[in-house]
Tab-separated table of C-alpha atoms in Angstrom:
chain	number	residue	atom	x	y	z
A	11	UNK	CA	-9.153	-12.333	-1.490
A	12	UNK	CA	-12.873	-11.760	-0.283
A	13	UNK	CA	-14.633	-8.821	1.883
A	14	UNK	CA	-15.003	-11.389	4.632
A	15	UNK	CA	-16.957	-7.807	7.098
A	16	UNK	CA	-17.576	-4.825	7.369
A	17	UNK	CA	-18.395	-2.984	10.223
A	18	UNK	CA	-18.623	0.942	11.123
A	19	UNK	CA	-19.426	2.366	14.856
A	20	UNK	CA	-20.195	5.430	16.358
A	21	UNK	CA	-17.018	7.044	18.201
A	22	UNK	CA	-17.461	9.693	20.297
A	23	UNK	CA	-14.986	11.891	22.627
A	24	UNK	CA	-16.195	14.325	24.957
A	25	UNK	CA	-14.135	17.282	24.930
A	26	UNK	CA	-13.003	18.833	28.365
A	27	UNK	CA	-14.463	22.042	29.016
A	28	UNK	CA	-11.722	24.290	29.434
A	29	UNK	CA	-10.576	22.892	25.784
A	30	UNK	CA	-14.046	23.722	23.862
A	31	UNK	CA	-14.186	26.460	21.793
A	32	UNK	CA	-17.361	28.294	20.195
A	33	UNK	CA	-18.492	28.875	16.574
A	34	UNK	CA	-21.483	29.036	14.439
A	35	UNK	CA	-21.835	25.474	14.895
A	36	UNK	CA	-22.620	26.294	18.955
A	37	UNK	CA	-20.529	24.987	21.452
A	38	UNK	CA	-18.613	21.881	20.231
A	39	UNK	CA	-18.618	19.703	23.457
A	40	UNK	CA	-17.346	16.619	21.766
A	41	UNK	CA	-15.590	15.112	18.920
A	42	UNK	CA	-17.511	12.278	16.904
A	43	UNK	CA	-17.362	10.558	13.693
A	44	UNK	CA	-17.823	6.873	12.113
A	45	UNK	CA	-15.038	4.379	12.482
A	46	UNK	CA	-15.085	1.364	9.681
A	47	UNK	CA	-13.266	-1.962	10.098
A	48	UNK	CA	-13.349	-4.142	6.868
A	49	UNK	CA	-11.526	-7.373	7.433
A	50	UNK	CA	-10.707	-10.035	4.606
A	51	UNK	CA	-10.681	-13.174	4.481
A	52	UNK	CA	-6.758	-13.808	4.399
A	53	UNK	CA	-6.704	-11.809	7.832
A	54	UNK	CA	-5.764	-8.327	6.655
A	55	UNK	CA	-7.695	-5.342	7.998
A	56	UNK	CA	-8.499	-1.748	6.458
A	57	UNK	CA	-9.888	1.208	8.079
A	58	UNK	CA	-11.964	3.917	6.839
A	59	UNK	CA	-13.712	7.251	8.130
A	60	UNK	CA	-17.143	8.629	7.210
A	61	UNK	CA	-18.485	11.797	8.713
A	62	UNK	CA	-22.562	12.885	9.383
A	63	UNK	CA	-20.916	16.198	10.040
A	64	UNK	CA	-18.859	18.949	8.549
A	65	UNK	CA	-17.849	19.702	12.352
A	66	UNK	CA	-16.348	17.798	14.401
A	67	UNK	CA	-19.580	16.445	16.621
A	68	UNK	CA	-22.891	15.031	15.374
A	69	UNK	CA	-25.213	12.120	15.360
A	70	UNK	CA	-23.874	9.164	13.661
A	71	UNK	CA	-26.550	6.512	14.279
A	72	UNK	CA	-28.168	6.893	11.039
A	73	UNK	CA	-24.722	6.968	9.164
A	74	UNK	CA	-23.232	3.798	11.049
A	75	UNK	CA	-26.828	1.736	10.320
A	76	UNK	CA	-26.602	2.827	6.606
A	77	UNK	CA	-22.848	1.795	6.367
A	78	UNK	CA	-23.948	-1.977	8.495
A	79	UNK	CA	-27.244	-2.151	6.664
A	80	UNK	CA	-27.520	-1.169	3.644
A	81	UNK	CA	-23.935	-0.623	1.975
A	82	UNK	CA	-21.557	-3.672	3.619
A	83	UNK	CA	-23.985	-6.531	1.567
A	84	UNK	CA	-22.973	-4.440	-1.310
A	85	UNK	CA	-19.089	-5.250	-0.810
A	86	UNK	CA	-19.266	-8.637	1.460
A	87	UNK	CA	-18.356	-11.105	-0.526
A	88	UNK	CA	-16.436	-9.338	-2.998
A	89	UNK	CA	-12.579	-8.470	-3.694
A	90	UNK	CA	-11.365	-5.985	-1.643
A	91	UNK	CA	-8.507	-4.676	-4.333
A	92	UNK	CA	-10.976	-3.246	-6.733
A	93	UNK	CA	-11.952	-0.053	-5.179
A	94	UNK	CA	-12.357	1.814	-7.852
A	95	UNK	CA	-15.475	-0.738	-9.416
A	96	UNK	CA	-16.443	-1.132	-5.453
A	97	UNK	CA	-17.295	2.609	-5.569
A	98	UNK	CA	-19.657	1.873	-8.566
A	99	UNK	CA	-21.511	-0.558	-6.918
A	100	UNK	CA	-22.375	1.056	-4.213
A	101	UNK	CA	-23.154	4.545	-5.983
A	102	UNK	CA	-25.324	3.107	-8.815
A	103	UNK	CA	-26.722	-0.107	-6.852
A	104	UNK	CA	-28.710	-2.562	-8.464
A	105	UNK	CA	-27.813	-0.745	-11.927
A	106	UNK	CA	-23.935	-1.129	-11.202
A	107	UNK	CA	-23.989	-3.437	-14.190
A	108	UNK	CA	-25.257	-1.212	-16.637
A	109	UNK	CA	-22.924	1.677	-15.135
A	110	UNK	CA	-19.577	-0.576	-15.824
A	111	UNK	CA	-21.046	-1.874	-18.928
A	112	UNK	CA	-22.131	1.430	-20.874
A	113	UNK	CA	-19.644	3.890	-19.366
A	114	UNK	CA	-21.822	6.564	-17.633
A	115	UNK	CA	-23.495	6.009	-14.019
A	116	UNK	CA	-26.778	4.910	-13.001
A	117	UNK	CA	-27.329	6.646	-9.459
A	118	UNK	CA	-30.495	5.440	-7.465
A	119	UNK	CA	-32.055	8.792	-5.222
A	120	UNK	CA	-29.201	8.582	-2.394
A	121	UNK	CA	-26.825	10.398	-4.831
A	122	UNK	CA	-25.847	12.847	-2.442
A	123	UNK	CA	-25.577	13.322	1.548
A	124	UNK	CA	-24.624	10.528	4.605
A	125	UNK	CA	-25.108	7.534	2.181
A	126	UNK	CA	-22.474	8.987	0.081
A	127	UNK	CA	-20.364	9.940	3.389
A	128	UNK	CA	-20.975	6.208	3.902
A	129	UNK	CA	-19.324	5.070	0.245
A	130	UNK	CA	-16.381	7.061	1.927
A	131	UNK	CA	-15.788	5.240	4.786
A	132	UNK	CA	-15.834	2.319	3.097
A	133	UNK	CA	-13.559	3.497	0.267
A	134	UNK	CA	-11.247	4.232	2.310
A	135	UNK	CA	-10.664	1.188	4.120
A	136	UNK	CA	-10.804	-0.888	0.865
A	137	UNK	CA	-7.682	2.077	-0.160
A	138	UNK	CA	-5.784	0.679	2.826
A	139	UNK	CA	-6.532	-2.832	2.403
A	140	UNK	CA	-4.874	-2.474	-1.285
A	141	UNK	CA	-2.097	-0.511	0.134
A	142	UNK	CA	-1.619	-2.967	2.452
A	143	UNK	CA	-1.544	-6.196	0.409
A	144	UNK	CA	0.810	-4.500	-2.130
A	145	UNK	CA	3.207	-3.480	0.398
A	146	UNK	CA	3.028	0.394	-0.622
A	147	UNK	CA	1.740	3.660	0.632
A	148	UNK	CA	-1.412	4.333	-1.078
A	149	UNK	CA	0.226	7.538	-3.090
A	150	UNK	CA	1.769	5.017	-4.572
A	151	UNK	CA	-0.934	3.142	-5.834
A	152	UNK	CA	-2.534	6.315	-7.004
A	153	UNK	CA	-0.036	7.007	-9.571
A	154	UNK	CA	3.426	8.114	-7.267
A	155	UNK	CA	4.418	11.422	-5.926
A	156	UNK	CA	4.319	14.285	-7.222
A	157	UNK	CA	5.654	16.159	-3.673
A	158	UNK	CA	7.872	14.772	-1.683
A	159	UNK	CA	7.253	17.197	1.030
A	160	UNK	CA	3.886	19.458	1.726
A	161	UNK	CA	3.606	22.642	3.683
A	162	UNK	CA	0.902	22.918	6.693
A	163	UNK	CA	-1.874	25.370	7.648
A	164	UNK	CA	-2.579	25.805	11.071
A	165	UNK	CA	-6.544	25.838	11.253
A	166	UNK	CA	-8.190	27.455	14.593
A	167	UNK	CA	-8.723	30.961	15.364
A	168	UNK	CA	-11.898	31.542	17.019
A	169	UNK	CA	-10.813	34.484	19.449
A	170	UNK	CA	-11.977	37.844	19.823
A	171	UNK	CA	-10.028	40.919	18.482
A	172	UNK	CA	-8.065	41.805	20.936
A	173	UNK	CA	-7.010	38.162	21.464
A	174	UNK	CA	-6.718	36.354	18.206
A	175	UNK	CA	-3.435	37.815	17.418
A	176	UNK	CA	-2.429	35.619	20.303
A	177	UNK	CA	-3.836	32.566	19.364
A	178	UNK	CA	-3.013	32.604	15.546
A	179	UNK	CA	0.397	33.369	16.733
A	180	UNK	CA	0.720	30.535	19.369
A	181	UNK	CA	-0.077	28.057	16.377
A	182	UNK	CA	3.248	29.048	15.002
A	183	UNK	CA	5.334	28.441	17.413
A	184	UNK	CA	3.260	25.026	18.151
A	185	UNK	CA	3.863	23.676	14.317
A	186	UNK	CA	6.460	26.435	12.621
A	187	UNK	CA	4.045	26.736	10.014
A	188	UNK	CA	3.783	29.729	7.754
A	189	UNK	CA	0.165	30.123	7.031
A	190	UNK	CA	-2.995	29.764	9.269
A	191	UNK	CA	-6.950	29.904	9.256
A	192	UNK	CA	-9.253	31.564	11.434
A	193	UNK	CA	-12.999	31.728	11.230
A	194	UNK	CA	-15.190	34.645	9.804
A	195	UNK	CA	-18.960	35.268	8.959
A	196	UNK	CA	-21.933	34.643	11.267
A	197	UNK	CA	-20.507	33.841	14.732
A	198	UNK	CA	-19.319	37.105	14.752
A	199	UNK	CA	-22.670	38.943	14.526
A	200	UNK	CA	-21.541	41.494	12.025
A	201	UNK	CA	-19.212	42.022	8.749
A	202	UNK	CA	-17.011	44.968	10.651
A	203	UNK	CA	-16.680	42.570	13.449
A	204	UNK	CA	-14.898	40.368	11.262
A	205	UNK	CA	-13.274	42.898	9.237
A	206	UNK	CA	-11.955	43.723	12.693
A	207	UNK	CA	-10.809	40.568	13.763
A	208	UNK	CA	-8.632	40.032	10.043
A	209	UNK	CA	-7.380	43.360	10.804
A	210	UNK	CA	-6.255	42.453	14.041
A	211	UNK	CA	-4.459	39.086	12.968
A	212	UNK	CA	-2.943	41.202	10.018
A	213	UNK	CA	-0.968	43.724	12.453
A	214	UNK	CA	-0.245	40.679	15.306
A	215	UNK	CA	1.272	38.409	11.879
A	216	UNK	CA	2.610	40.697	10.035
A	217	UNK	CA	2.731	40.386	6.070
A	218	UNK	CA	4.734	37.760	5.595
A	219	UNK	CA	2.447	34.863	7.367
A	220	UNK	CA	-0.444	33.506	5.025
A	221	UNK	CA	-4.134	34.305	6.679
A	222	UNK	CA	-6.767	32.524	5.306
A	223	UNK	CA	-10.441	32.817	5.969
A	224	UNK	CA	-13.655	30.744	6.663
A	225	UNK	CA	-17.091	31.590	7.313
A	226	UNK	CA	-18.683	27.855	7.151
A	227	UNK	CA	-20.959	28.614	4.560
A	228	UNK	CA	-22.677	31.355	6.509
A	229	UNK	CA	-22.754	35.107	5.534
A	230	UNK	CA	-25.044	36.410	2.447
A	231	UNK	CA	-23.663	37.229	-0.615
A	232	UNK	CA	-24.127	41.041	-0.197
A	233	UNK	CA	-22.404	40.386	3.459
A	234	UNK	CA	-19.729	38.488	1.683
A	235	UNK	CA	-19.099	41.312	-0.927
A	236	UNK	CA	-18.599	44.017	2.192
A	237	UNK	CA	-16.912	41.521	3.819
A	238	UNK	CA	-14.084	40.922	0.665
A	239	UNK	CA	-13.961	44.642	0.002
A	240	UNK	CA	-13.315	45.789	3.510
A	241	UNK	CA	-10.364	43.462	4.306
A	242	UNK	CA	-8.592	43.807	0.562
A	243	UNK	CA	-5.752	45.187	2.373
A	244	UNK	CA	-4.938	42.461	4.133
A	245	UNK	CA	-4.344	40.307	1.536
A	246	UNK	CA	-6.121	37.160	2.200
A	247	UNK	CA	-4.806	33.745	0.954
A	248	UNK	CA	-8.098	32.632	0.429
A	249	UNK	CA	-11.561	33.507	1.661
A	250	UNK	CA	-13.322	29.580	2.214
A	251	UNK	CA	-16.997	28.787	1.837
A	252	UNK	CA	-18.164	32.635	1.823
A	253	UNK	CA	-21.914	31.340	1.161
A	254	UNK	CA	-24.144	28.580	1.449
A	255	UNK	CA	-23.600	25.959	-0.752
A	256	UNK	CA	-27.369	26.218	-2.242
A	257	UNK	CA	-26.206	29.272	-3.601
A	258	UNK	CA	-23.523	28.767	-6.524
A	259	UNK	CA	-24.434	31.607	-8.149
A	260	UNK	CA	-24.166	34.099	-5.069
A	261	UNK	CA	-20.454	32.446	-5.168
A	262	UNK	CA	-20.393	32.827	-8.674
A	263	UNK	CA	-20.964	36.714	-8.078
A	264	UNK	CA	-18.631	36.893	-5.275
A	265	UNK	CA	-15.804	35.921	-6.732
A	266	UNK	CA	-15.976	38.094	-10.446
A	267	UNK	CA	-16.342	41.165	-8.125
A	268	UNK	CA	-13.452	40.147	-5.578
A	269	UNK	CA	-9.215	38.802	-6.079
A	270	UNK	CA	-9.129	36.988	-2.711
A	271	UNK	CA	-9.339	33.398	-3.997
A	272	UNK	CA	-12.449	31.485	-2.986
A	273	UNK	CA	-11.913	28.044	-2.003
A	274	UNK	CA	-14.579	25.683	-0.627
A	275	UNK	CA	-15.929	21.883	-0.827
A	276	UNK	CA	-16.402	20.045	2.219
A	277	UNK	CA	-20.177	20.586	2.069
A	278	UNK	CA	-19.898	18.954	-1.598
A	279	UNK	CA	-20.412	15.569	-2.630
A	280	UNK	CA	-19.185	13.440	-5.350
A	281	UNK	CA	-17.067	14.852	-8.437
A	282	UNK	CA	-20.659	16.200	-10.037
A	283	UNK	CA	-21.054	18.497	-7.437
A	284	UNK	CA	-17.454	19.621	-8.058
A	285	UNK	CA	-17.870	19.485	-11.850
A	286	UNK	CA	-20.406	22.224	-11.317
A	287	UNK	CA	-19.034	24.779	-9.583
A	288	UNK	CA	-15.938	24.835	-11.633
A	289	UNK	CA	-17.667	24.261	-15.198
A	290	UNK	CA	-20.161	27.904	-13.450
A	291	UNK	CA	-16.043	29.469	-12.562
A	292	UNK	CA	-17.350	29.706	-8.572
A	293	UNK	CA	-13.985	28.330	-6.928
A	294	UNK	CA	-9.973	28.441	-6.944
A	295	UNK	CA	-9.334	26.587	-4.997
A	296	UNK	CA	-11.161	22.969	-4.451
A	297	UNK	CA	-11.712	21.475	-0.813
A	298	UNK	CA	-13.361	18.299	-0.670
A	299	UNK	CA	-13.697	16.204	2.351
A	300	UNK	CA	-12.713	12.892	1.927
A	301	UNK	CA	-15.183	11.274	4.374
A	302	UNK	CA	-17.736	12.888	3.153
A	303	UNK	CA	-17.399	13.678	-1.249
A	304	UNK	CA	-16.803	10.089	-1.866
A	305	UNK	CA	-13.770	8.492	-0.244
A	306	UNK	CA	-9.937	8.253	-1.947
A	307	UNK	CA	-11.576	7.126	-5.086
A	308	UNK	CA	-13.570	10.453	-5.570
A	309	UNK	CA	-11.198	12.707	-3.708
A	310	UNK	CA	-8.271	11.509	-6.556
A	311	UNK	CA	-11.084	12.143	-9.016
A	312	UNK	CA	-12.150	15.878	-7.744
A	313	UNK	CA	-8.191	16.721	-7.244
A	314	UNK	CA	-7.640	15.656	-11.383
A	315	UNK	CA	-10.202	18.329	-12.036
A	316	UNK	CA	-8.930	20.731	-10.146
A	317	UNK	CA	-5.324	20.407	-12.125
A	318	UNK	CA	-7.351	19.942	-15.457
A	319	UNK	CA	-8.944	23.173	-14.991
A	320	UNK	CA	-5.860	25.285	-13.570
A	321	UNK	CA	-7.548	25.612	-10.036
A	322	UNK	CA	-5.467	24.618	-6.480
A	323	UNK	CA	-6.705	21.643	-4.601
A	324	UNK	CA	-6.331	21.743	-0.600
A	325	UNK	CA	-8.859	19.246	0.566
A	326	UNK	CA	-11.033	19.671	3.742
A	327	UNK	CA	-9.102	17.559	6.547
A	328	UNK	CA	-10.552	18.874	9.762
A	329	UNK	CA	-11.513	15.260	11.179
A	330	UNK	CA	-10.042	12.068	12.524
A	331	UNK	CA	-6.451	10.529	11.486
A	332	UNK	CA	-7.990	8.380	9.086
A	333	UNK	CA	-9.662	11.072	6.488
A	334	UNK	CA	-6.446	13.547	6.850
A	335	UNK	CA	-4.455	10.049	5.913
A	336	UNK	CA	-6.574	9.495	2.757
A	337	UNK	CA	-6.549	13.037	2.411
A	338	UNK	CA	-2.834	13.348	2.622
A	339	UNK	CA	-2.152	10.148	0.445
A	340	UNK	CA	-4.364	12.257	-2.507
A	341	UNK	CA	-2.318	15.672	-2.244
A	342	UNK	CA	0.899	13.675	-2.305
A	343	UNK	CA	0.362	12.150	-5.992
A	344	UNK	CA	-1.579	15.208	-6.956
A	345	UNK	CA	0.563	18.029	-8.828
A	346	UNK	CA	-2.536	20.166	-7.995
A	347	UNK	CA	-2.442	19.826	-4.189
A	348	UNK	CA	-0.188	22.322	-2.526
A	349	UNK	CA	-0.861	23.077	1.153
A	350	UNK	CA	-2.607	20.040	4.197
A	351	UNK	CA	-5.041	21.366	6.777
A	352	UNK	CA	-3.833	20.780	10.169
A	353	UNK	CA	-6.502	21.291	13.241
A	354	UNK	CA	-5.406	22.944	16.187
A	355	UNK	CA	-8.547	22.529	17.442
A	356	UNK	CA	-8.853	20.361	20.849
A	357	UNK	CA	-9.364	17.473	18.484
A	358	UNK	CA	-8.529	13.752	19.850
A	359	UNK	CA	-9.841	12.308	16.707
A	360	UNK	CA	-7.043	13.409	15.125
A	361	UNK	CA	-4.358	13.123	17.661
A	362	UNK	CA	-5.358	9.721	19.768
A	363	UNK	CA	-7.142	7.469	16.752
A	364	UNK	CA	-4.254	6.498	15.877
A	365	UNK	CA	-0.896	5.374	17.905
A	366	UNK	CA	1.220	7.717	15.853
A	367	UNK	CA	0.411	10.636	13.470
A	368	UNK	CA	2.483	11.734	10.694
A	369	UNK	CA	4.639	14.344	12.496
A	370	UNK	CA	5.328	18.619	11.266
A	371	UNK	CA	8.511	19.306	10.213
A	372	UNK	CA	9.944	22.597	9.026
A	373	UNK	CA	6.423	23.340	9.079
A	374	UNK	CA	5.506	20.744	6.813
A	375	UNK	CA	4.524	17.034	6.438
A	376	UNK	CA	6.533	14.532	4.231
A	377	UNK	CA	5.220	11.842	2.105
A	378	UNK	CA	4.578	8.573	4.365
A	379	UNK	CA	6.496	5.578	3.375
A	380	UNK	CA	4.195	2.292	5.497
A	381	UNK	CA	1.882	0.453	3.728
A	382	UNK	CA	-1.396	1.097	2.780
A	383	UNK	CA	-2.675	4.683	5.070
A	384	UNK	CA	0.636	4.195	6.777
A	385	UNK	CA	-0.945	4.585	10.473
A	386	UNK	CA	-2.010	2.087	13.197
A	387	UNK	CA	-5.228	2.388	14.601
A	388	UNK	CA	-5.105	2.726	18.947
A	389	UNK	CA	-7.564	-0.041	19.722
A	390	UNK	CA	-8.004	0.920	23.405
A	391	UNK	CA	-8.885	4.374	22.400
A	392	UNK	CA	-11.551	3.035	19.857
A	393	UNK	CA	-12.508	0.906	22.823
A	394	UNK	CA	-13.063	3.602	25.131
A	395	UNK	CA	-15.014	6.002	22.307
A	396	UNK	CA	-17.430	3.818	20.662
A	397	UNK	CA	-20.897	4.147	21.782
């Protein structure tokens, strides 16, 4: 079996405008990311997802042209069941050989940012090619499961005080989840107005619902601290990306001074990144994006540190149905994954890429059993989004 194309394309969905919601990102008008087709030559197809974007919109010419260009000769040509050595190739380039042959990599400059979020896309698809040709969910390929059922998070909550009980609360009864995520830090202007807001959610949940937090990366580490120590008494499940991600040792700080677990990771790449914060104790919980760290191949890599080092692995799956499916597939063989991020943003990515998603039950999601990702792309919607 040979790599017989590969092509990637810009989708993007406007979003209607009584749907959009506001953050520190601005006004998020539209959902967008990078669709990838690989076809073999026997006939069988395998998507993948890469994102330019930790959000949900962005520009994705420069991503889709480095996916076409520069990182499909790589892989045309070659067999589509060897993932795993594909990643090489593409990460260390014209030095793959040495790489495979000596045992330690041979990056060239693009290392890091979209041309690794352009690895992932194609990862992925070669992930659901295997799955497919075997005849097996890809958990299965990665080793089996270790859950046979996960537990949910609804992720939203972008209202004001007075009205985010509301909203965290209409999650619930949309998904009968027990644990949801609202955002924090610079889109609310100050650290009491978000001290407010987790107060607020607090008293409208009572104790018994799991709140977690998420500031994208955006307070200072002395707003961070204030932040932490004002809202211990609402015992946070975890406080996510507190700081920016230049600044490990602000995180570093945060979390000796502070128990509310710190989790972040989707603005990481690659298991080095990952190796670093945990090796400088700056996270509990690990949250890599699998369209962006590196595909299935790294994101099965990142979660195996996470349970070699004792730390909780809940990746980053606020994007289309194909990352949360290779996102999904890696928490269900991973003892170290315990809890799936489920948008309840207006996100059609999610809900309209593919014909069916893998549906909540009990508040939960249970291992998929088709081949390969185990979902069916909706060709008319692709149709209708690509640019």
């Amino acid at each position: 079996m040979k790599i017989k194309s590969v092509e990637a394309c810009w989708l993007h969905v406007p979003i209607p405008q009584d749907k959009q919601h506001r953050s520190d990102f601005g006004l998020h008008t539209s959902f967008d990311t990078a669709l990838v087709r690989i076809e073999t030559n026997t006939g069988l197809v395998g998507w993948g997802e890469a994102k330019a974007a930790v959000g949900g919109s962005g520009t994705y010419g420069a991503l889709t042209n480095i996916i076409n260009e520069d990182l499909a000769p790589v892989v045309i040509g070659q067999d589509p069941r060897d993932p795993a050595r594909l990643f090489e190739e593409m990460y260390n380039r014209t030095r793959a050989h040495y790489a495979l042959k000596r045992g330690h990599v041979f990056p060239d400059l693009a290392r890091r940012g979209i041309t690794v979020c352009g690895i992932s896309g194609i990862d992925i698809a070669l992930w659901d090619i295997l799955g497919k040709h075997l005849g097996a969910p890809v958990w299965q390929i990665l080793g089996g499961r270790t859950h046979d059922w996960l537990p949910a998070y609804a992720s939203g909550g972008w209202a004001p005080a007075d009205r985010i009980g509301l909203e965290l609360q209409s999650y619930i009864h949309r998904t009968g989840v027990n644990a949801v995520k609202m955002r924090v830090g610079v889109q609310d202007e100050t650290v009491n107005n978000s001290v407010a807001r987790v107060r607020a959610a607090r008293d409208a949940l009572g104790p018994d619902v799991d709140i977690m937090v998420d500031a994208h990366c955006t307070n200072t580490v002395r707003d961070a601290l204030r932040f932490a120590r004002k809202v211990t008494e609402c015992d946070l499940a975890w406080f996510e990306e507190p700081v920016s991600a230049d600044d490990l040792q602000g995180q570093v700080e945060l979390r000796r001074t502070t128990d509310i677990p710190i989790a972040a990771g989707e603005s990481l790449f690659t298991r080095f990144d990952f190796r670093d914060y945990i090796t400088a104790r700056a996270l509990d919980i690990l949250q890599p994006d699998p369209a962006i760290c590196g595909g299935i191949t790294e994101t099965n890599r990142i979660a195996t540190l996470a349970g070699a080092y004792q730390l909780r692995f809940a990746p980053h799956l606020w994007g289309g149905a194909i990352m949360f499916a290779a996102g999904f597939h890696v928490c269900i063989a991973q003892p170290s994954a315990f809890i799936l991020e489920y948008s309840l943003g207006h996100n059609p990515m999610q809900h309209e890429l593919a014909k069916t998603m893998f549906p909540i039950v009990d508040g939960g999601m249970a291992a998929p059993e088709a081949p390969g990702l185990g979902i069916e792309i909706n060709v008319d919607f692709v149709a209708q989004a690509a640019r």
